XYZ file of C-alpha atoms in Angstrom:
308
model
C -20.000 1.375 18.789
C -18.689 2.881 15.562
C -19.180 0.814 12.417
C -16.127 -0.502 10.545
C -15.697 -2.421 7.298
C -12.492 -3.797 5.816
C -11.739 -3.948 2.084
C -9.030 -6.255 0.725
C -8.125 -6.648 -2.969
C -7.006 -10.243 -3.566
C -4.935 -11.827 -6.331
C -3.624 -15.393 -6.336
C -4.241 -15.884 -2.592
C -2.039 -18.062 -0.405
C -1.764 -18.920 3.280
C -1.142 -15.286 4.230
C -4.734 -14.440 3.388
C -5.987 -17.031 5.867
C -3.606 -15.760 8.562
C -4.808 -12.233 7.845
C -8.478 -13.189 8.142
C -7.841 -15.231 11.297
C -6.095 -12.280 12.942
C -8.922 -9.949 11.947
C -11.367 -12.258 13.745
C -9.251 -11.927 16.913
C -9.099 -8.131 16.998
C -10.235 -6.229 20.095
C -12.256 -4.095 17.658
C -14.187 -6.209 15.158
C -15.179 -5.236 11.643
C -18.818 -5.649 10.713
C -17.963 -6.858 7.227
C -14.859 -7.797 5.289
C -15.039 -7.309 1.529
C -12.649 -9.324 -0.631
C -12.333 -8.082 -4.206
C -10.702 -10.988 -5.994
C -9.060 -10.764 -9.404
C -9.696 -13.894 -11.523
C -12.174 -16.302 -9.936
C -10.304 -19.467 -10.948
C -7.396 -18.668 -8.607
C -9.687 -18.090 -5.636
C -11.860 -21.148 -6.265
C -8.757 -23.346 -6.458
C -7.457 -21.803 -3.229
C -10.593 -22.514 -1.159
C -11.379 -25.879 -2.761
C -11.897 -28.526 -0.098
C -11.922 -25.992 2.754
C -14.680 -24.620 4.990
C -13.824 -21.043 3.970
C -17.371 -19.680 3.775
C -18.406 -21.257 7.078
C -15.184 -20.228 8.808
C -15.435 -16.563 7.797
C -19.094 -15.671 8.093
C -18.630 -11.897 7.817
C -16.519 -12.156 4.653
C -18.022 -11.534 1.215
C -16.193 -12.143 -2.058
C -16.616 -10.272 -5.320
C -14.809 -11.540 -8.413
C -13.444 -9.362 -11.215
C -11.206 -10.025 -14.223
C -7.638 -8.802 -14.636
C -8.878 -6.436 -17.321
C -11.294 -4.858 -14.816
C -8.696 -4.360 -12.080
C -7.442 -0.838 -11.469
C -5.572 0.331 -8.364
C -7.897 3.288 -7.954
C -11.281 2.245 -9.337
C -11.299 -1.273 -7.868
C -10.967 0.191 -4.390
C -13.329 3.039 -5.206
C -16.078 0.638 -6.255
C -15.528 -1.551 -3.195
C -16.000 1.443 -0.886
C -19.391 2.047 -2.520
C -20.488 -1.373 -1.249
C -19.699 -0.319 2.317
C -21.961 1.872 4.441
C -19.814 2.014 7.564
C -18.604 5.192 9.289
C -15.004 4.051 8.897
C -13.350 1.655 6.499
C -9.923 0.031 6.398
C -8.022 -0.803 3.228
C -5.581 -3.710 3.374
C -3.639 -5.908 0.968
C -3.935 -9.679 1.037
C -0.338 -10.180 2.208
C -0.406 -7.895 5.283
C -1.006 -9.787 8.533
C -1.853 -7.965 11.792
C 0.979 -8.431 14.281
C -1.361 -8.556 17.286
C -4.985 -8.312 18.398
C -4.850 -4.528 18.916
C -3.942 -3.518 15.359
C -7.388 -2.266 14.311
C -8.014 -0.528 17.625
C -4.702 1.338 17.426
C -5.137 2.144 13.737
C -8.580 3.662 14.229
C -7.837 5.519 17.472
C -6.547 8.724 15.778
C -9.746 8.868 13.694
C -12.061 8.214 16.637
C -10.264 10.854 18.688
C -10.625 13.430 15.890
C -6.869 13.799 15.429
C -6.882 12.746 11.773
C -9.146 11.692 8.903
C -6.781 8.965 7.646
C -4.279 6.758 9.418
C -1.849 4.106 8.271
C -0.073 1.263 10.031
C 3.536 0.416 10.702
C 4.909 -2.353 8.469
C 7.246 -4.902 10.016
C 9.513 -7.228 7.992
C 8.323 -10.781 7.519
C 10.438 -13.834 8.291
C 13.104 -14.384 5.639
C 13.157 -10.703 4.733
C 16.566 -9.543 3.496
C 18.682 -7.109 5.504
C 18.259 -4.251 3.028
C 14.484 -4.626 2.809
C 14.280 -4.963 6.582
C 16.045 -1.621 7.015
C 13.831 -0.026 4.371
C 10.792 -1.013 6.458
C 12.238 0.640 9.559
C 13.232 3.731 7.539
C 9.757 4.226 6.094
C 7.890 2.943 9.152
C 9.701 4.000 12.348
C 8.543 3.225 15.871
C 7.275 6.742 16.630
C 3.717 7.814 15.773
C 3.117 11.091 13.954
C 0.313 13.447 12.911
C 0.973 15.194 9.576
C -0.708 18.282 8.118
C -0.309 20.854 5.342
C 2.109 22.844 7.516
C 4.619 19.966 7.252
C 4.962 20.103 3.450
C 7.792 22.645 3.474
C 9.929 20.462 5.757
C 8.776 16.879 5.118
C 7.993 17.148 1.425
C 6.536 13.946 -0.028
C 6.675 12.264 3.381
C 3.823 14.558 4.460
C 1.325 12.582 2.403
C 3.153 9.265 2.412
C 0.443 6.820 3.492
C 0.147 3.194 2.449
C -2.997 1.228 1.601
C -1.209 -1.919 2.709
C -3.090 -1.045 5.887
C -4.889 2.292 6.205
C -8.098 3.563 7.829
C -10.418 6.276 6.518
C -13.146 8.497 7.909
C -15.957 7.807 5.419
C -17.599 11.234 5.648
C -14.310 12.999 4.864
C -13.512 10.459 2.136
C -16.848 11.146 0.416
C -16.430 14.907 0.712
C -13.080 14.696 -1.108
C -14.435 12.526 -3.924
C -12.754 9.278 -2.900
C -10.017 7.402 -4.745
C -9.197 8.363 -8.319
C -10.975 6.229 -10.894
C -7.971 5.288 -13.000
C -4.371 5.019 -11.846
C -1.561 2.531 -12.283
C -0.277 3.054 -8.749
C -0.269 5.380 -5.735
C -4.037 5.712 -5.261
C -3.368 5.985 -1.535
C -0.928 8.891 -1.806
C -2.999 10.703 -4.443
C -5.939 10.657 -2.029
C -3.684 11.574 0.897
C -2.338 14.645 -0.939
C -5.895 15.817 -1.579
C -6.686 15.361 2.102
C -3.608 17.338 3.150
C -4.329 20.134 0.649
C -7.897 20.367 1.976
C -6.548 21.004 5.476
C -6.975 17.463 6.768
C -4.514 15.481 8.842
C -2.945 12.048 8.416
C -1.856 9.873 11.320
C 0.988 7.395 11.212
C -0.021 4.916 13.908
C 3.221 3.164 14.861
C 1.444 0.990 17.433
C -0.830 -0.431 14.711
C 1.481 -3.053 13.276
C 1.200 -5.409 10.308
C 3.747 -7.897 9.017
C 4.432 -7.038 5.404
C 7.560 -6.990 3.258
C 8.888 -8.113 -0.112
C 12.137 -9.508 -1.450
C 11.923 -8.019 -4.934
C 14.485 -8.900 -7.586
C 16.269 -6.061 -9.390
C 13.955 -6.494 -12.410
C 10.880 -6.324 -10.202
C 12.271 -3.190 -8.537
C 12.677 -1.611 -11.971
C 9.132 -2.494 -13.001
C 7.602 -1.342 -9.734
C 9.408 1.980 -9.927
C 8.454 2.339 -13.580
C 4.804 2.304 -12.517
C 5.680 4.709 -9.724
C 7.180 7.077 -12.296
C 4.087 6.757 -14.489
C 1.839 7.837 -11.619
C 4.122 10.798 -10.867
C 3.945 11.815 -14.527
C 0.162 11.495 -14.691
C -0.424 13.456 -11.475
C 2.159 16.257 -11.528
C 0.027 18.420 -9.247
C 0.322 15.763 -6.553
C 4.017 14.936 -6.707
C 5.908 17.841 -8.294
C 8.027 19.963 -5.980
C 8.137 17.433 -3.155
C 11.849 16.500 -3.204
C 11.326 12.859 -4.200
C 14.948 12.343 -5.307
C 16.309 13.811 -2.082
C 14.265 11.357 -0.029
C 15.529 8.454 -2.151
C 19.144 9.497 -1.676
C 18.597 9.795 2.063
C 17.357 6.203 2.132
C 20.393 4.942 0.183
C 22.858 6.795 2.441
C 21.115 5.606 5.606
C 21.080 2.003 4.337
C 24.823 2.153 3.550
C 25.515 3.284 7.108
C 23.319 0.509 8.479
C 25.069 -2.189 6.418
C 28.490 -0.970 7.564
C 27.310 -0.982 11.169
C 26.078 -4.557 10.743
C 29.438 -5.617 9.306
C 27.949 -6.433 5.878
C 29.764 -3.983 3.549
C 29.527 -6.367 0.568
C 25.744 -5.858 0.554
C 26.366 -2.244 -0.480
C 27.057 -3.565 -3.995
C 23.574 -5.126 -4.033
C 22.104 -1.927 -2.619
C 23.710 0.209 -5.340
C 22.550 -2.206 -8.060
C 18.968 -2.318 -6.783
C 18.931 1.451 -6.258
C 20.144 1.925 -9.830
C 17.332 -0.305 -11.104
C 14.834 1.707 -9.089
C 16.141 4.968 -10.526
C 16.142 3.682 -14.113
C 12.589 2.400 -13.699
C 11.393 5.683 -12.221
C 13.254 7.723 -14.861
C 11.643 5.738 -17.695
C 8.219 5.778 -16.067
C 8.256 9.562 -15.772
C 8.873 9.656 -19.540
C 6.600 6.762 -20.545
C 4.763 8.878 -23.131
C 7.945 9.071 -25.200
C 8.429 5.294 -25.238
C 6.999 2.747 -27.714
C 3.955 0.843 -26.410
C 5.886 -2.431 -26.414
C 8.614 -0.974 -24.191
C 6.032 0.482 -21.804
C 4.339 -2.899 -21.385
C 7.682 -4.638 -20.956
C 8.764 -2.228 -18.212
C 5.459 -2.114 -16.318
C 4.556 -4.357 -13.382
C 0.823 -3.703 -13.942
C 0.554 -4.662 -17.584
C -3.231 -4.986 -17.458
C -3.399 -1.233 -16.914
C -2.350 -0.664 -20.534
C -5.069 -2.828 -22.054
């Protein structure tokens, strides 16, 4: 049996974390260990107070760090060093496996030698808005795919699109490529994925490995999230330049408009245009963050601790 560990950064946990851990215990393929890297101990201690958390989840270990210590790249990088398994899975604390076969289906492309990294399909959660629900289906369709360097000319940035919301890694390949970057505001998953693609590796999108994960971001949150996205694109031009990012964004907007018309909800196009504008402004500013005053950068960023 191949060894598997799961690594989950945690911040201000809620009931989704418990549902996630419960579903991981029910998987047809079980992880040896689950590492929780929690930011700010007080939030976690308050969350588990009065519960049997440690008895209930015997294979779960918790490491606490401060907000100042958290970094999208290095926090995950350091957590991987604590694992000695042949394969590891990165997840976020708000992604819940949709069934008992999620891990098995996610890891299958790696076990079969088809890819060195795979990522799961994300399904909208209950209460998810119509626009966000379509965005999930646009980015995470129901057809699996193996992607390689040969796809860059046609697929562009989608070739190395791969989300750490739920992704599996071959540890030997990960180590050979140097692992996650040590310092990044965002996109540590895609930065690694681009390196894997450039090295001749393959990435699997495992559509039958499903997790429930979505957000209903406000327009301001969309702006801030895309600001950080723009910052990462600016800091890693070798990863993202020349990959037709804007074209992919326009394709999403056009497809969403068609979907809303088909659903008989044309008034939601106004919301779509507004949110899309906020995304573009955020990304535009983030790409040019070095020209902005420090106070503006902090105001626009979702990950303000990064600038400390």
